[in-house]
Tab-separated table of C-alpha atoms and ligand atoms in Angstrom:
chain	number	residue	atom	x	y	z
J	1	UNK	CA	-11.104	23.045	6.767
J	2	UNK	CA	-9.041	22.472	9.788
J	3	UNK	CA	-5.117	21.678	9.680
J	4	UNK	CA	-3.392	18.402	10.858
J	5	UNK	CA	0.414	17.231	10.915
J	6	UNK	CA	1.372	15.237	8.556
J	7	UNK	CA	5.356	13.185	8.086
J	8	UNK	CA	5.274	14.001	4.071
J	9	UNK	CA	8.224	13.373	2.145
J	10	UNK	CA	9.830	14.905	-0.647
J	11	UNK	CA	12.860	15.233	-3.121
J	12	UNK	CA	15.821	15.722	-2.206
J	13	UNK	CA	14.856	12.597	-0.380
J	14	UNK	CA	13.343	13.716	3.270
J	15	UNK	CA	10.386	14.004	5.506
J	16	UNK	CA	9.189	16.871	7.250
J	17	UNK	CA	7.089	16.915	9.981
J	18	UNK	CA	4.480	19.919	8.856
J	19	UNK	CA	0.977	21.141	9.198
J	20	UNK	CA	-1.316	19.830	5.898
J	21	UNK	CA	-5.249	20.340	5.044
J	22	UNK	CA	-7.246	17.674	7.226
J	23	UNK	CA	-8.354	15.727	4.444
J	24	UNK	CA	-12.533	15.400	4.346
J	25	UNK	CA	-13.469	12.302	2.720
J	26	UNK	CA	-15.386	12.905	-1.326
J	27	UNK	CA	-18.100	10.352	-2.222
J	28	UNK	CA	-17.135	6.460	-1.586
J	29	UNK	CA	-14.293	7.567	0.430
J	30	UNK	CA	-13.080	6.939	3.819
J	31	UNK	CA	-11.385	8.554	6.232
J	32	UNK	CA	-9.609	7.105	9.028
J	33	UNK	CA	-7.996	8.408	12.030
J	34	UNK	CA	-4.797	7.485	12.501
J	35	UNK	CA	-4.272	5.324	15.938
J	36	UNK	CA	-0.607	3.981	14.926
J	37	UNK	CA	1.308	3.285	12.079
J	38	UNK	CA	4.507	1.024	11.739
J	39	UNK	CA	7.837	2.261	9.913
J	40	UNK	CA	8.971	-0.450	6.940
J	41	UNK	CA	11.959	-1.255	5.228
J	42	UNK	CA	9.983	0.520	2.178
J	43	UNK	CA	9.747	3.958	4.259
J	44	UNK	CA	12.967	3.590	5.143
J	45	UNK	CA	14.028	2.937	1.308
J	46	UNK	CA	12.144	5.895	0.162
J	47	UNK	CA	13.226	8.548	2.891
J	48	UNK	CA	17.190	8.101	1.813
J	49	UNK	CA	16.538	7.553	-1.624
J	50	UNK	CA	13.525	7.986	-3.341
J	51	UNK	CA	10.566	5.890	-5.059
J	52	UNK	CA	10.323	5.835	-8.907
J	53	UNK	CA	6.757	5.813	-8.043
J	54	UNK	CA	7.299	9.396	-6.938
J	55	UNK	CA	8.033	11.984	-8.952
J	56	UNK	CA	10.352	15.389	-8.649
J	57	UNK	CA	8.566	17.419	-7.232
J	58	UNK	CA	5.766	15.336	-5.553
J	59	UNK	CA	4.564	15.460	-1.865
J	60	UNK	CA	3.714	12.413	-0.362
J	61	UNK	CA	2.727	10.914	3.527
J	62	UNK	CA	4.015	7.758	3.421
J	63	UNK	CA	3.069	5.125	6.001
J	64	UNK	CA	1.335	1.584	4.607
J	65	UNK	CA	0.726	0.275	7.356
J	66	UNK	CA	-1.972	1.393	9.405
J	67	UNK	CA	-4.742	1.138	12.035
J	68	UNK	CA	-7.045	3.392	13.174
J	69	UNK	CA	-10.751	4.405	13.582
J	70	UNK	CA	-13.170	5.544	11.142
J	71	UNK	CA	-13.613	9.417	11.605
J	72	UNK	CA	-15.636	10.121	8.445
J	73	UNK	CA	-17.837	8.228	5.922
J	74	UNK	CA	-17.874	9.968	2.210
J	75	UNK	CA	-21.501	9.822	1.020
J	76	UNK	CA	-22.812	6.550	-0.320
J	77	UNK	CA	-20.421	4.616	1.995
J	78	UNK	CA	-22.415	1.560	3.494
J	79	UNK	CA	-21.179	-1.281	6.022
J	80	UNK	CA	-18.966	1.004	8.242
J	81	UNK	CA	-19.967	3.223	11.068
J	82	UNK	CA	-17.877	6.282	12.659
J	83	UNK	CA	-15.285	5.102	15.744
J	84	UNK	CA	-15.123	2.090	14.292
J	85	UNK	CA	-11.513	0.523	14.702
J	86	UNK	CA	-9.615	-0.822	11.504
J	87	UNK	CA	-6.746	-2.093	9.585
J	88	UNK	CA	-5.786	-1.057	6.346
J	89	UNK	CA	-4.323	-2.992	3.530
J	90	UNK	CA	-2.642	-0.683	1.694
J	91	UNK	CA	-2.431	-2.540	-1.984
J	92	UNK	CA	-5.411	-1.827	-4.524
J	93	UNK	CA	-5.791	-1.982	-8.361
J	94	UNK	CA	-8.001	-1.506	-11.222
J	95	UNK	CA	-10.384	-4.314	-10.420
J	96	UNK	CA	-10.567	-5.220	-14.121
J	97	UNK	CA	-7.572	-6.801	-15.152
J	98	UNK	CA	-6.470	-11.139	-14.925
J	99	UNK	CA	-4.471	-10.337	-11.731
J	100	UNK	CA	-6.752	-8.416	-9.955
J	101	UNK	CA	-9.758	-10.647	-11.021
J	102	UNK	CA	-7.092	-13.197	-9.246
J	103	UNK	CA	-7.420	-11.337	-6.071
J	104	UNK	CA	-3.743	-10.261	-6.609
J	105	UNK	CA	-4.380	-6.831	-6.902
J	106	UNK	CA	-0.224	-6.062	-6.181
J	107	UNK	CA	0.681	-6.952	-9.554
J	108	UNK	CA	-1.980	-5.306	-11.357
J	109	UNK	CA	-0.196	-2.841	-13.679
J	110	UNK	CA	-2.152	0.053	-12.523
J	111	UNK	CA	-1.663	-1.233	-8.735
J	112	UNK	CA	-1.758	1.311	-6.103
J	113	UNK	CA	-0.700	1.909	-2.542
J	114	UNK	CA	-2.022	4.002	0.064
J	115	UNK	CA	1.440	5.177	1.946
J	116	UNK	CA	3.571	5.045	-1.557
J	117	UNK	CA	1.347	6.327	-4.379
J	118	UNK	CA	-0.989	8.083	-2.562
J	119	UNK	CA	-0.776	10.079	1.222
J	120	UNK	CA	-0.553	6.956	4.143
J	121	UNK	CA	-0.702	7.054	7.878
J	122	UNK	CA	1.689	9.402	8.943
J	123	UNK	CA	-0.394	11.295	9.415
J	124	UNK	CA	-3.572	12.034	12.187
J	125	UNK	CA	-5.918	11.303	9.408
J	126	UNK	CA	-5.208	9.198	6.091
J	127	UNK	CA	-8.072	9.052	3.385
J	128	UNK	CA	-8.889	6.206	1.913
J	129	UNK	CA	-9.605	6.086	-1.944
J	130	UNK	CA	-13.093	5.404	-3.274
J	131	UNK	CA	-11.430	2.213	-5.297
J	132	UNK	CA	-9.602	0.784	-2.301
J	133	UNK	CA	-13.106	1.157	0.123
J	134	UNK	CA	-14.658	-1.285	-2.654
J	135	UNK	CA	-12.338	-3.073	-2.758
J	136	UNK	CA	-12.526	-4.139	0.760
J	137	UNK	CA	-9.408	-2.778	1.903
J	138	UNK	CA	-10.894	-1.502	5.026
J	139	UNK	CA	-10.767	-4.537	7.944
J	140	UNK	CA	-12.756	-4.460	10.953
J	141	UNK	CA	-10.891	-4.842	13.858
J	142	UNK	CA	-12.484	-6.664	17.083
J	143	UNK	CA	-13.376	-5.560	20.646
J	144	UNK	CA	-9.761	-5.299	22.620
J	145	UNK	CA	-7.950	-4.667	19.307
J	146	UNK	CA	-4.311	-3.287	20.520
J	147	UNK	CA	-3.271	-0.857	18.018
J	148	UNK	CA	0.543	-0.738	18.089
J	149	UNK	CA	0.495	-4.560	17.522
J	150	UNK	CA	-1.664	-4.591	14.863
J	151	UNK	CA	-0.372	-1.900	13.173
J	152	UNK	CA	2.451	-4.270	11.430
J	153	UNK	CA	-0.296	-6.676	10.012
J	154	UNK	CA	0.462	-5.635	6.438
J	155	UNK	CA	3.953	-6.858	7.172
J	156	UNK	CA	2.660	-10.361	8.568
J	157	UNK	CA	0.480	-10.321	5.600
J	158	UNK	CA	3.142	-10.512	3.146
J	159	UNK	CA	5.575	-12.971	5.367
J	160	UNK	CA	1.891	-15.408	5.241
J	161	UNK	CA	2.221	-14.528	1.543
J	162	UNK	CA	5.907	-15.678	1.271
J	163	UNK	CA	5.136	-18.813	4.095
J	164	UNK	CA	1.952	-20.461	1.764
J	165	UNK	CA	4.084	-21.911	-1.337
J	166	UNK	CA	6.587	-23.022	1.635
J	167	UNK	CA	4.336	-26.267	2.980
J	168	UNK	CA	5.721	-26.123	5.910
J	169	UNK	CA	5.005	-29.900	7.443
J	170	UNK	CA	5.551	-30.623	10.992
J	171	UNK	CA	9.070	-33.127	10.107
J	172	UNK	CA	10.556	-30.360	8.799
J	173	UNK	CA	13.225	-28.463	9.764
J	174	UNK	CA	13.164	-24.678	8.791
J	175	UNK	CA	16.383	-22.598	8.164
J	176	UNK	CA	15.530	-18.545	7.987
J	177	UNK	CA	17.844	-16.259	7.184
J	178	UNK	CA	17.603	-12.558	9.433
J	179	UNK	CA	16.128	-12.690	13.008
J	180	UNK	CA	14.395	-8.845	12.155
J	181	UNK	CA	10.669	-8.598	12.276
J	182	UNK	CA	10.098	-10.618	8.993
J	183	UNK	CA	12.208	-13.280	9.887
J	184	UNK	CA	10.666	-13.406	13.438
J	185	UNK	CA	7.177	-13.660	11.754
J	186	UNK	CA	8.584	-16.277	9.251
J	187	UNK	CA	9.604	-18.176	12.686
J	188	UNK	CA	6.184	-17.515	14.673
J	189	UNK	CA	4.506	-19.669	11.144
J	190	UNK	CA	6.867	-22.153	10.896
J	191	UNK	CA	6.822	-23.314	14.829
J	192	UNK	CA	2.684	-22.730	14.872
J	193	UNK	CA	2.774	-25.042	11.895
J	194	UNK	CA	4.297	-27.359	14.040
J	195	UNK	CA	7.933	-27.574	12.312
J	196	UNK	CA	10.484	-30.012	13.985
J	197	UNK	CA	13.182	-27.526	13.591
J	198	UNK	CA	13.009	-24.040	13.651
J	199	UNK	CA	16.602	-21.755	13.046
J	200	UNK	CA	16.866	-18.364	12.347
J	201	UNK	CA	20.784	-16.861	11.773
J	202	UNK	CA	21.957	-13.505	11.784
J	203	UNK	CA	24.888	-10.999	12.418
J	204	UNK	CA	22.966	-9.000	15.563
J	205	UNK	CA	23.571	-10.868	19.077
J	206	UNK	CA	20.208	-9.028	20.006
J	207	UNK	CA	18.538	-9.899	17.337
J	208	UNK	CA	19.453	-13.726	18.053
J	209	UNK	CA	18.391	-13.047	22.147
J	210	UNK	CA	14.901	-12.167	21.075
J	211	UNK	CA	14.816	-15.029	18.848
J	212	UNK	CA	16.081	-17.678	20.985
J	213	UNK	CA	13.384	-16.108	23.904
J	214	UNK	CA	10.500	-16.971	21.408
J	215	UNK	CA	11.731	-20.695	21.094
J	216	UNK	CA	13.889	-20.915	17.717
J	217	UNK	CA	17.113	-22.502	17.182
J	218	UNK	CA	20.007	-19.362	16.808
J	219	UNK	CA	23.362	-19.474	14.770
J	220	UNK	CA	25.341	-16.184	14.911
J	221	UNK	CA	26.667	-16.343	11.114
J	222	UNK	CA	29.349	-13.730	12.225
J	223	UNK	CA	31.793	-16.529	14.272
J	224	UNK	CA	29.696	-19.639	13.399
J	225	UNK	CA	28.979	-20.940	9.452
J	226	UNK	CA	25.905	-22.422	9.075
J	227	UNK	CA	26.596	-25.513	7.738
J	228	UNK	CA	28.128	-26.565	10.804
J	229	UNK	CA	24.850	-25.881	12.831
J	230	UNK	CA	22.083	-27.335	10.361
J	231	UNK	CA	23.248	-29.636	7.263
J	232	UNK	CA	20.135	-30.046	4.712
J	233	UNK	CA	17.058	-27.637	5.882
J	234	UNK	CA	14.337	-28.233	4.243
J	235	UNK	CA	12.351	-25.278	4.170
J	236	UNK	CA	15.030	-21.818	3.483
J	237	UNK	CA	13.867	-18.229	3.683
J	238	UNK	CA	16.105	-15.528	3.030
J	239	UNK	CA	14.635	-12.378	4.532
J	240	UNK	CA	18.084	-10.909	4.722
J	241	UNK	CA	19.497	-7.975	1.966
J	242	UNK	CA	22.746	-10.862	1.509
J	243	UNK	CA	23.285	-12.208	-1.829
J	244	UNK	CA	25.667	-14.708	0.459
J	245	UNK	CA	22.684	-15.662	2.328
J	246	UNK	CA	20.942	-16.728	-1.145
J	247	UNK	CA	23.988	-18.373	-2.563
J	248	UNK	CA	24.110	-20.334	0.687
J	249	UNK	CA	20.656	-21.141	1.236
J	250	UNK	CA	20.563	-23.437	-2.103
J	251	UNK	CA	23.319	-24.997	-0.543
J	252	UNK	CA	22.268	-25.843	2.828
J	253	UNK	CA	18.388	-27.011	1.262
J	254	UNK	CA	17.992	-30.790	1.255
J	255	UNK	CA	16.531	-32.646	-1.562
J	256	UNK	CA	12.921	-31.239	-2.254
J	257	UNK	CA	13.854	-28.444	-0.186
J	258	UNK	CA	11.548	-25.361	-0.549
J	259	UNK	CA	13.387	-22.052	-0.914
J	260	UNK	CA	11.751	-18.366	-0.537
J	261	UNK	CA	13.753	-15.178	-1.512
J	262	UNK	CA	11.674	-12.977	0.850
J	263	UNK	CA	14.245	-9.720	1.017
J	264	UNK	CA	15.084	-7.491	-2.050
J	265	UNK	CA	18.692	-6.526	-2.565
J	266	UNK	CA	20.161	-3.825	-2.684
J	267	UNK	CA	19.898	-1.770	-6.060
J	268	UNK	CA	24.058	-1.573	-6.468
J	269	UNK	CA	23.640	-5.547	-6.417
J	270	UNK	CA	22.888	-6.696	-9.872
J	271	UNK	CA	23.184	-10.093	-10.312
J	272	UNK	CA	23.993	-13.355	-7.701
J	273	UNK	CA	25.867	-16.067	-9.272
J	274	UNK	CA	23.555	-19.233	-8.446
J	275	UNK	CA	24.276	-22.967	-8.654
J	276	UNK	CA	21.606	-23.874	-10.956
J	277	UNK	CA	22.573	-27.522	-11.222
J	278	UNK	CA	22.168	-27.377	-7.290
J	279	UNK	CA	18.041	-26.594	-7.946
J	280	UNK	CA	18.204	-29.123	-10.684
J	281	UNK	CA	19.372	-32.243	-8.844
J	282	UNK	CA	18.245	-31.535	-5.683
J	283	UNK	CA	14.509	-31.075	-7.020
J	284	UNK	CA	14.723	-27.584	-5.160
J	285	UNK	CA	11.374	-25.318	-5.186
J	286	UNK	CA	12.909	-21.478	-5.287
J	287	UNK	CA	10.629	-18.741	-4.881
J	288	UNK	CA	10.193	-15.463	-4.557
J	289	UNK	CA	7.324	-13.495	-3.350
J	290	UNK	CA	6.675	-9.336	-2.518
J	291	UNK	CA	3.750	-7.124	-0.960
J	292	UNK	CA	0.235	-8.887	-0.005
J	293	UNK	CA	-2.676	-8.948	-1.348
J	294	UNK	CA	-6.946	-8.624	1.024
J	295	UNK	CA	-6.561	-12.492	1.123
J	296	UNK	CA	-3.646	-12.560	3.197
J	297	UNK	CA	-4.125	-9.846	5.034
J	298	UNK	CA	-7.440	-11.389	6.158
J	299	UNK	CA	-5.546	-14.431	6.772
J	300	UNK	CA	-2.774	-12.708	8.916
J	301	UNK	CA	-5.321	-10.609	10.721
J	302	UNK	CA	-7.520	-13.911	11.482
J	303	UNK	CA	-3.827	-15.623	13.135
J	304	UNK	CA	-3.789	-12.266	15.753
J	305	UNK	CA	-7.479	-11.999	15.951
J	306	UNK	CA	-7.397	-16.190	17.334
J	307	UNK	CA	-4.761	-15.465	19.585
J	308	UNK	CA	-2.553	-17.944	17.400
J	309	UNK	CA	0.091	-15.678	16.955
J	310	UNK	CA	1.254	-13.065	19.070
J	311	UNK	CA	3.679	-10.037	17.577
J	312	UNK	CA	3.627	-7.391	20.393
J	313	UNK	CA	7.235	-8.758	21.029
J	314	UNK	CA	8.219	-6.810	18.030
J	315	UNK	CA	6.987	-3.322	19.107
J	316	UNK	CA	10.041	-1.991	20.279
J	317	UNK	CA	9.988	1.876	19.804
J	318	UNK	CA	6.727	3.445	19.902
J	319	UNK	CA	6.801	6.874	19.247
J	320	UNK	CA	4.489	10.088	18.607
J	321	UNK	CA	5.230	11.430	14.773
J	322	UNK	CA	7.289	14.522	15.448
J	323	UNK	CA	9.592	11.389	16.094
J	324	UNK	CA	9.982	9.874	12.788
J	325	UNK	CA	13.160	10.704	12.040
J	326	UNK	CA	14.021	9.093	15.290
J	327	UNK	CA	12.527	5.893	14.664
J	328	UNK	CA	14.261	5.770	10.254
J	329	UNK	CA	17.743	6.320	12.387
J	330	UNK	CA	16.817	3.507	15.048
J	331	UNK	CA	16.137	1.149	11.931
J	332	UNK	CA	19.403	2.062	9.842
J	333	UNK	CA	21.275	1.336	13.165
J	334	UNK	CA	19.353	-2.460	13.328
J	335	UNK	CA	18.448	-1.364	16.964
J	336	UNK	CA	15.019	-1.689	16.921
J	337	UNK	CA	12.888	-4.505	15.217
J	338	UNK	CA	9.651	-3.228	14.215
J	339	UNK	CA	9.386	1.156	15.205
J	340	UNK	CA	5.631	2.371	15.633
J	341	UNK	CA	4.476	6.026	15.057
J	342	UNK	CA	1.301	7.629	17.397
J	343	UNK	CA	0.438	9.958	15.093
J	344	UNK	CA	-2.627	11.199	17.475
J	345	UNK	CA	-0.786	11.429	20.706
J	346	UNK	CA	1.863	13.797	21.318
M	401	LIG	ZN1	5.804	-2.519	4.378
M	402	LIG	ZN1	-5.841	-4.643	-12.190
């Protein structure tokens, strides 16, 4: 058994950048070689302050969202041959219970993650459990794949989960709250659905630049309120940590308006006063949605594999995975939108 490096975190929250077992794949497992893997908000979570799904104690590679190439098929794996290149959606569950039957494996109670409850891409190899490989959480990619763009797919895959209940129609004018890589994805869907009106707000003045390059209405909340920009939007996304941004985004939705809490909040935020009455007689559609499930990760590979939707915009570190504490500091500071690792170049 050879060696490999691996980012693997543990408590006091940290990660380490230090030499692990190369990990040779059991019967019905996979195991893929790591081309790049994209930092998340969730990484960035769990590096400063832990993951309840991670106990004292524990070792764990994080990294959820991966490509790569297959490197080595675990006996009585079918359908898959080595060099092959692939995504990987990271979500899996039992298979047995209502949601997973659903296809919604993220909220089965035993759900799973490669990256968070078991080892994930930072790493030059990442396994891939027996459960997930039948599940069909391993996704061809196609001839000309590009790596570092695909490697935030899972992202897109959950912003095409959060977009569906939306409806976006093409008289509509869309209001998103946070011009970071989910917002910007939220943006790319609403103007390829042909929205009248696309806006996206935010503090950052470079955030807003990049935004207003790929074609989207900007308001720069800091010296600018909303409301004086865009009165009645009816689509709202918040995918901003701002309980100010959710409070306002009932507000600014017109009658029928759609709403989608995208972002979590932070954990010292415990409850947002909301204008119920505001949902009631304005007919208002709030939701909520988190993680992805194969079905739209299929469906937010199939947008990059047409060529409808282009993200390599968003790439804007890319770094080998000595690095990684590099790229967690270049997303506290907001000055990078979405930070890629390399864990197999140097
Ligand atoms: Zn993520
Ligand atoms: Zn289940």
């Amino acid at each position: 058994m050879k060696n490999m490096k691996a980012a693997v975190f543990s408590y006091p929250p940290h990660v380490e950048v230090v030499d692990v077992p190369d990990p040779s794949p059991e019967r019905g497992e996979v195991v893929i070689q790591v081309e790049a893997t994209a930092l998340c908000g969730t990484d960035l979570r769990i590096t400063r302050r832990g993951h309840g799904t991670i106990a004292e104690g524990e070792k764990r590679v994080l990294g959820h969202e991966v490509v790569g190439r297959v490197a080595a098929l675990g006996e009585g794996v079918e359908g898959f041959s080595e060099g092959e290149a692939v995504a990987i959606a990271p979500n899996f569950g039992c298979g047995k219970c209502l949601y997973c039957i659903q296809g919604n494996t993220h909220h089965c109670p035993e759900t799973k993650a490669m990256g968070i409850t078991y080892d994930g891409g930072f790493a030059r190899f990442m396994r891939v459990p027996e459960r997930a490989v039948r599940q069909g959480n391993i996704f061809p990619l196609w001839d000309g794949a590009e790596y570092t763009a695909l490697s935030f797919v899972e992202a897109f895959a959950c912003v095409v989960h959060g977009f569906l209940p939306l409806q976006v129609k093409t008289e509509d004018r869309v209001l998103i709250y946070g011009a970071g890589p989910i917002g910007m994805m939220f943006a790319e869907l609403a103007q390829l659905r042909g929205a009248r009106e696309v806006w996206v707000a935010d503090l950052s003045r470079d955030r807003l630049e990049t935004a207003s390059s790929r074609g989207a209405g900007i308001i720069p909340v800091k010296e600018t309120p909303v409301n004086e920009v865009i009165s009645g939007a009816d689509v709202v996304v918040v995918a901003a940590p701002a309980p100010r941004a959710q409070q306002e985004a009932l507000e600014i939705a017109s009658v029928y308006g759609r709403v989608n809490f995208f972002g979590g909040l932070p954990p010292q935020v415990k409850e947002v006063p909301l204008h119920s009455n505001v949902i009631h007689y304005k007919e208002l559609m709030v939701t909520g949605t988190t993680k992805s499930n194969n079905y739209h990760f299929r469906l937010a590979l199939d947008f990059l594999r047409h060529g409808q939707i282009d993200l390599s915009y968003l790439a804007s570190h890319v770094l080998p995975l000595e690095k990684i504490e590099e790229g967690l500091a270049l997303m506290e500071s907001q000055k990078s939108l979405k930070v890629v690792l390399k864990p197999n170049t140097d």
